[in-house]
mmCIF file of C-alpha atoms and ligand atoms in Angstrom:
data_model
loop_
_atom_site.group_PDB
_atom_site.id
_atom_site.type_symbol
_atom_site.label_atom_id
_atom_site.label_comp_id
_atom_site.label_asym_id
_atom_site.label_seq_id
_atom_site.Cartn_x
_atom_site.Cartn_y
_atom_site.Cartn_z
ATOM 1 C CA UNK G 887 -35.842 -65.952 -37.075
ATOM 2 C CA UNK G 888 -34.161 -64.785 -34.087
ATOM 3 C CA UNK G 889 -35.027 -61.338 -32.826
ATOM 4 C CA UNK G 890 -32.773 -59.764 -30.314
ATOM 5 C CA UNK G 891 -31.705 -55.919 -29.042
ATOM 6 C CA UNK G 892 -28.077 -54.847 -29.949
ATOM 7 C CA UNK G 893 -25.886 -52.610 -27.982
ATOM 8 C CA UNK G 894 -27.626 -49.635 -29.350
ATOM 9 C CA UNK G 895 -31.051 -51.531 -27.896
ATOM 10 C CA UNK G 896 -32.184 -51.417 -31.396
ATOM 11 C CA UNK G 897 -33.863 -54.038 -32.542
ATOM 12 C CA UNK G 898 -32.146 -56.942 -34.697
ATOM 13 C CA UNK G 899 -33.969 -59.747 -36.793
ATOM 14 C CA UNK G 900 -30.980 -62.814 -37.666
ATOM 15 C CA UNK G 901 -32.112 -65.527 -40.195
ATOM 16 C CA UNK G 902 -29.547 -68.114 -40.690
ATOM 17 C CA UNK G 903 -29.105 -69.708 -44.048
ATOM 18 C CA UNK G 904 -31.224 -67.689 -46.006
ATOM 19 C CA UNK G 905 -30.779 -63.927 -47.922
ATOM 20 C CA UNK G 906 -34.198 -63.561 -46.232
ATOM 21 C CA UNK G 907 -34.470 -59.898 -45.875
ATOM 22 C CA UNK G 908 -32.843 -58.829 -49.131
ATOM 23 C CA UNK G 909 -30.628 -60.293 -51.854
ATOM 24 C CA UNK G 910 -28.752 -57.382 -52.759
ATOM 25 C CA UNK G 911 -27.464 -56.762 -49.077
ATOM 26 C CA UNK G 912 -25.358 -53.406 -49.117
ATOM 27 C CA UNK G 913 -23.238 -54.309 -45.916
ATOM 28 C CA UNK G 914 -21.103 -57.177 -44.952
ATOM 29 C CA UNK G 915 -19.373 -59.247 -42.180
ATOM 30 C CA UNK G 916 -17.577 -62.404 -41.807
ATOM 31 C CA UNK G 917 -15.795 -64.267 -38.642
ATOM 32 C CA UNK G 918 -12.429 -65.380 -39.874
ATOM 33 C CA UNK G 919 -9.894 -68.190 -38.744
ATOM 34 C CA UNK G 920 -6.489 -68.332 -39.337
ATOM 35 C CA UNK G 921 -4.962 -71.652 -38.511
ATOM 36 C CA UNK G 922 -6.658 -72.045 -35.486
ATOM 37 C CA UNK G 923 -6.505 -68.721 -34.318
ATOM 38 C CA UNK G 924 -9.348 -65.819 -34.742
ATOM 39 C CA UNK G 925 -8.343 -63.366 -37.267
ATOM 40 C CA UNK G 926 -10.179 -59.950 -36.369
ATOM 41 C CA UNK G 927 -9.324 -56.022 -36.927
ATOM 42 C CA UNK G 928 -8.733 -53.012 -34.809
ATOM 43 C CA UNK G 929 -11.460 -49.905 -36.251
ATOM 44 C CA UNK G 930 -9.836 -46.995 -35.613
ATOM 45 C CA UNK G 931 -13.038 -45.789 -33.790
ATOM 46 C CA UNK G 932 -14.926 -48.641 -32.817
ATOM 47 C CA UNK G 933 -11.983 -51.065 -31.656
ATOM 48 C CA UNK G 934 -11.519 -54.281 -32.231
ATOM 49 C CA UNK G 935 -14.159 -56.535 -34.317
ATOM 50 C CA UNK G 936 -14.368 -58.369 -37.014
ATOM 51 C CA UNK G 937 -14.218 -57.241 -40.574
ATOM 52 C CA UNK G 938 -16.497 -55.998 -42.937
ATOM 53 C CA UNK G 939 -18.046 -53.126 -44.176
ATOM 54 C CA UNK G 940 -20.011 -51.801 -47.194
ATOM 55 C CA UNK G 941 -20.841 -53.145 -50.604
ATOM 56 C CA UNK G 942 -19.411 -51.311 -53.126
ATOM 57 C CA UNK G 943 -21.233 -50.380 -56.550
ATOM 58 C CA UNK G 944 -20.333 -53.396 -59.233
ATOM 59 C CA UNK G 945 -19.909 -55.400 -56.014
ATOM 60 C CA UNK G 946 -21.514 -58.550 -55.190
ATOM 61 C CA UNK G 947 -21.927 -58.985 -51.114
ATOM 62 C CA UNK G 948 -19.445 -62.008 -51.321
ATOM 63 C CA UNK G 949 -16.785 -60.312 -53.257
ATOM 64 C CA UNK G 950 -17.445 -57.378 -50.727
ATOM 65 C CA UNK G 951 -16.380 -59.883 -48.005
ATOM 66 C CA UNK G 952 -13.419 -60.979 -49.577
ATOM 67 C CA UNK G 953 -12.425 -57.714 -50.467
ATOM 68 C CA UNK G 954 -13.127 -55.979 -46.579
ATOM 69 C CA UNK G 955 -10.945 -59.207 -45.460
ATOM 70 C CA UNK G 956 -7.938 -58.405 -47.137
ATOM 71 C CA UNK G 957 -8.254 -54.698 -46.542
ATOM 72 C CA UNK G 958 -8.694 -54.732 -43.098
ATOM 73 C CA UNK G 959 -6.209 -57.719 -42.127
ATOM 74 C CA UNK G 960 -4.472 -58.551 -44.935
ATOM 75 C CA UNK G 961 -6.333 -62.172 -44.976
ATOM 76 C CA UNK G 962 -6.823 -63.973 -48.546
ATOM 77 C CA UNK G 963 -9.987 -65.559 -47.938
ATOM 78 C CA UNK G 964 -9.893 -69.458 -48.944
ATOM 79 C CA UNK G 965 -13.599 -70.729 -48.432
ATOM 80 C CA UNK G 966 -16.414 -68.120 -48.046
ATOM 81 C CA UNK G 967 -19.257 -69.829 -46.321
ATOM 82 C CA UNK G 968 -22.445 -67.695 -46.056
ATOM 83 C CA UNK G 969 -23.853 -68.001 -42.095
ATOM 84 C CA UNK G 970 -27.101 -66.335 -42.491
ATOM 85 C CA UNK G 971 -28.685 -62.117 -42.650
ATOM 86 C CA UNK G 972 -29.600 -59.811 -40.423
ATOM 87 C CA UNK G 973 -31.393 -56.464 -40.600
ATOM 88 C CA UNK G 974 -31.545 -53.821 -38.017
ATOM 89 C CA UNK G 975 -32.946 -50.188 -38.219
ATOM 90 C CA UNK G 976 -30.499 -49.024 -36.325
ATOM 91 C CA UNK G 977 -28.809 -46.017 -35.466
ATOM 92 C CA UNK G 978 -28.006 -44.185 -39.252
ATOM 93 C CA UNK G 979 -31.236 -46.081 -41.038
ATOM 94 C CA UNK G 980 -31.837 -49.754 -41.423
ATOM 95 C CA UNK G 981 -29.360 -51.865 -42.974
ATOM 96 C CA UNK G 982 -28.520 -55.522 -44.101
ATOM 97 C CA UNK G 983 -26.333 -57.442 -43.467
ATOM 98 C CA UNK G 984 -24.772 -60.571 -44.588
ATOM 99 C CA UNK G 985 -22.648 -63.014 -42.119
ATOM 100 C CA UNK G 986 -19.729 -65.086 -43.572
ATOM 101 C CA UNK G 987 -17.082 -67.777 -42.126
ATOM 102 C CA UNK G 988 -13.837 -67.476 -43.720
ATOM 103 C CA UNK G 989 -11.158 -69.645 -43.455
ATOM 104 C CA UNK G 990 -7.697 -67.753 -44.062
ATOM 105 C CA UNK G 991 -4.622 -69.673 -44.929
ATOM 106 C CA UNK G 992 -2.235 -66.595 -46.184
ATOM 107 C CA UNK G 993 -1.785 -63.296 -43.995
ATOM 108 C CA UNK G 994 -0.493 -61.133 -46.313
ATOM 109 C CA UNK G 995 1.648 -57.801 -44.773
ATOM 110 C CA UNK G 996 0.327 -54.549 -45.946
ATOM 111 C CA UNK G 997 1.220 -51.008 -46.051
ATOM 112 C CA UNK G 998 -2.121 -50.073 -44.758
ATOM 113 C CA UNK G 999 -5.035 -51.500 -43.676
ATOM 114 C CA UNK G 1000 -7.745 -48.681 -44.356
ATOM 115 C CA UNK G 1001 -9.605 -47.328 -41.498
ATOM 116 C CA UNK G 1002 -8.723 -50.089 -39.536
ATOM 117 C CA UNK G 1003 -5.131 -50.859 -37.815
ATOM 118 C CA UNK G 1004 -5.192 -54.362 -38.977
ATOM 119 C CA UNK G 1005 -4.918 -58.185 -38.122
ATOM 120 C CA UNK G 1006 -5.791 -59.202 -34.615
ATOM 121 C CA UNK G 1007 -5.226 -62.527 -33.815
ATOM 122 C CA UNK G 1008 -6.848 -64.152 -30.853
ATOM 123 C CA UNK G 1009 -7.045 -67.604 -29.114
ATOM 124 C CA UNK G 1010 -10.082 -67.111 -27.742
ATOM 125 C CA UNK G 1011 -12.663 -64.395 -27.928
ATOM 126 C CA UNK G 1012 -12.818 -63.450 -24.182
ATOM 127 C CA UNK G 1013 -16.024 -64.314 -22.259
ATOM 128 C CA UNK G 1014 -16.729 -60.899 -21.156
ATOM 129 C CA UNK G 1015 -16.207 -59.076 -24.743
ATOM 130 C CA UNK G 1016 -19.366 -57.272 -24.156
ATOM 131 C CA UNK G 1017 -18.013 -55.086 -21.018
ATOM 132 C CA UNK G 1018 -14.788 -54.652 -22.467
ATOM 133 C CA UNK G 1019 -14.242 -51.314 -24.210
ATOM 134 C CA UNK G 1020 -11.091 -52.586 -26.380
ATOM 135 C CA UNK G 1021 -14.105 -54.226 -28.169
ATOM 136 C CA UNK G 1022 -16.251 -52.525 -31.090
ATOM 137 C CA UNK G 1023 -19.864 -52.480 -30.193
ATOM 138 C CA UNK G 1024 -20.490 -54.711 -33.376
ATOM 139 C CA UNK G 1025 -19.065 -57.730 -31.037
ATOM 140 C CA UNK G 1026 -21.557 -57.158 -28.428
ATOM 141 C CA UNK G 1027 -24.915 -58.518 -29.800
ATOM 142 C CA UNK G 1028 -26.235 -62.083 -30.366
ATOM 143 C CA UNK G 1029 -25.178 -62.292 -33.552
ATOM 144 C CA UNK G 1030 -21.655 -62.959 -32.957
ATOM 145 C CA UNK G 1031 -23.151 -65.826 -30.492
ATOM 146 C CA UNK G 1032 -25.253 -67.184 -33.298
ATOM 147 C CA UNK G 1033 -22.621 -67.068 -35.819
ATOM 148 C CA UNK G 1034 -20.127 -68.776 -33.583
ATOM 149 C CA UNK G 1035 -22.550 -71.388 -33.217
ATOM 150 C CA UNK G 1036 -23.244 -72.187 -36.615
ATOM 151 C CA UNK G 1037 -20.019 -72.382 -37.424
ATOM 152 C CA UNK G 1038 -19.048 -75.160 -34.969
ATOM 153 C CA UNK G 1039 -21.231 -77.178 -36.979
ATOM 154 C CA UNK G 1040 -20.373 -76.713 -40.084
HETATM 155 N N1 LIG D 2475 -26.003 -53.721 -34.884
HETATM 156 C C1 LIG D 2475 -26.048 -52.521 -35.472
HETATM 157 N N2 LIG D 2475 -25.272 -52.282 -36.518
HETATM 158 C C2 LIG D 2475 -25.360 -51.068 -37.083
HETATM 159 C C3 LIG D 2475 -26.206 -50.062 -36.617
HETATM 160 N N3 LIG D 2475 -26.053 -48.949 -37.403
HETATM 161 C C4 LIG D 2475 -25.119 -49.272 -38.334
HETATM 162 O O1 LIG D 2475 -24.715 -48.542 -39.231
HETATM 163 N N4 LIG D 2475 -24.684 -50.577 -38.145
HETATM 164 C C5 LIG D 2475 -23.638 -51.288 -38.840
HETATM 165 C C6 LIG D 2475 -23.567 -51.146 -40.315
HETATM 166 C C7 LIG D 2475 -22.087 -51.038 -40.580
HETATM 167 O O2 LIG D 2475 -21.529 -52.342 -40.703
HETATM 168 C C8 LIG D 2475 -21.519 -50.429 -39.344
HETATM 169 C C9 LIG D 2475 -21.353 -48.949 -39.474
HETATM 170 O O3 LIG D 2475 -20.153 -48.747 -39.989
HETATM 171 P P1 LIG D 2475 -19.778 -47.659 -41.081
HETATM 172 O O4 LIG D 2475 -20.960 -47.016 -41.683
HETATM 173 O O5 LIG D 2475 -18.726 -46.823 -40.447
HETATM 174 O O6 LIG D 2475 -19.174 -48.595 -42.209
HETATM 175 P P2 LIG D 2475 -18.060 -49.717 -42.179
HETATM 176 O O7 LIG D 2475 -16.833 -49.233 -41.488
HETATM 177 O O8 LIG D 2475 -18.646 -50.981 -41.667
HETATM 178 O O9 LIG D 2475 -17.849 -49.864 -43.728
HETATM 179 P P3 LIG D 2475 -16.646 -49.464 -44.662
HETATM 180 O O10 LIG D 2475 -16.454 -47.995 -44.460
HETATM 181 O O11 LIG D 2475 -15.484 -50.341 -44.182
HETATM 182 O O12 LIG D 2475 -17.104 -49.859 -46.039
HETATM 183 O O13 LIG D 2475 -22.423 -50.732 -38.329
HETATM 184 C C10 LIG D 2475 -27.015 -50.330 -35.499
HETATM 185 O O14 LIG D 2475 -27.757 -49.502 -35.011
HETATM 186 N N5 LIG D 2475 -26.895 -51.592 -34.960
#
């Protein structure tokens, strides 16, 4: 288990590989790739992350990631790969959280992209993402680190 502070300076517990914390998770995030580029999302309030959001009733946490994907970027996910779960009891309660790696091979154009201004794509994710206020505070904590990491070896 990793246990780290996030930009709130709450306190986050990350365990890769495993639904350690809960199996019914109710929120949901996954790092995408689209041919070789990094497929994120502009929130309309918290700027530009990655996408994700909350499990809806009926909803499984991996059809929750597919779904938030194309929402917010218009991304048809491929191959869902489950990176690991965090929890945090954080500002607004404590919440789960599953991480995904999605690997997007159609970006489909849509009229809207909820409460998000959709795709993003980026080279690289730049090296100082955590002092730059384009960025969403979700982008600014060791789990984007840890999930980046993983997913190099995969
Ligand atoms: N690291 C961290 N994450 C937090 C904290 N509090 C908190 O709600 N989160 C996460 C859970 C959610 O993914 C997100 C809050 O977003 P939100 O409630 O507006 O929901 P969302 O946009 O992700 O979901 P949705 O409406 O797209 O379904 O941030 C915290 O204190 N630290």
């Amino acid at each position: 288990m990793e246990v780290f502070k996030d930009y709130y300076q709450n306190t986050v517990k990350f365990v890769k590989n495993e639904m350690y914390f809960s199996n019914q998770p109710k929120h949901v995030w996954v790092i995408t790739k689209h041919k070789g580029q990094w497929l994120l999302t502009k929130h309309k309030n918290r700027g530009i992350e990655f996408p994700g959001g909350k499990v809806e009733q009926g909803e499984s946490a991996d059809q929750a990631a597919i779904r938030e994907v194309y929402e917010e970027t218009g991304g048809i996910v491929k191959e869902l790969q489950f990176v690991g779960q965090y929890y945090v009891d954080g500002k607004g309660g404590d919440i789960v959280k599953n991480v995904y790696f999605a690997q997007i091979d159609e970006l489909e154009e849509r009229p809207h992209y909820y409460e998000t201004e959709g795709p993003i794509l980026l080279d690289d994710i730049p090296k100082n993402v955590k002092k730059d206020h384009r960025y969403s505070f979700m982008m600014k904590d060791k789990v984007l680190q840890i999930a980046i990491k993983e997913i190099k070896s995969l």
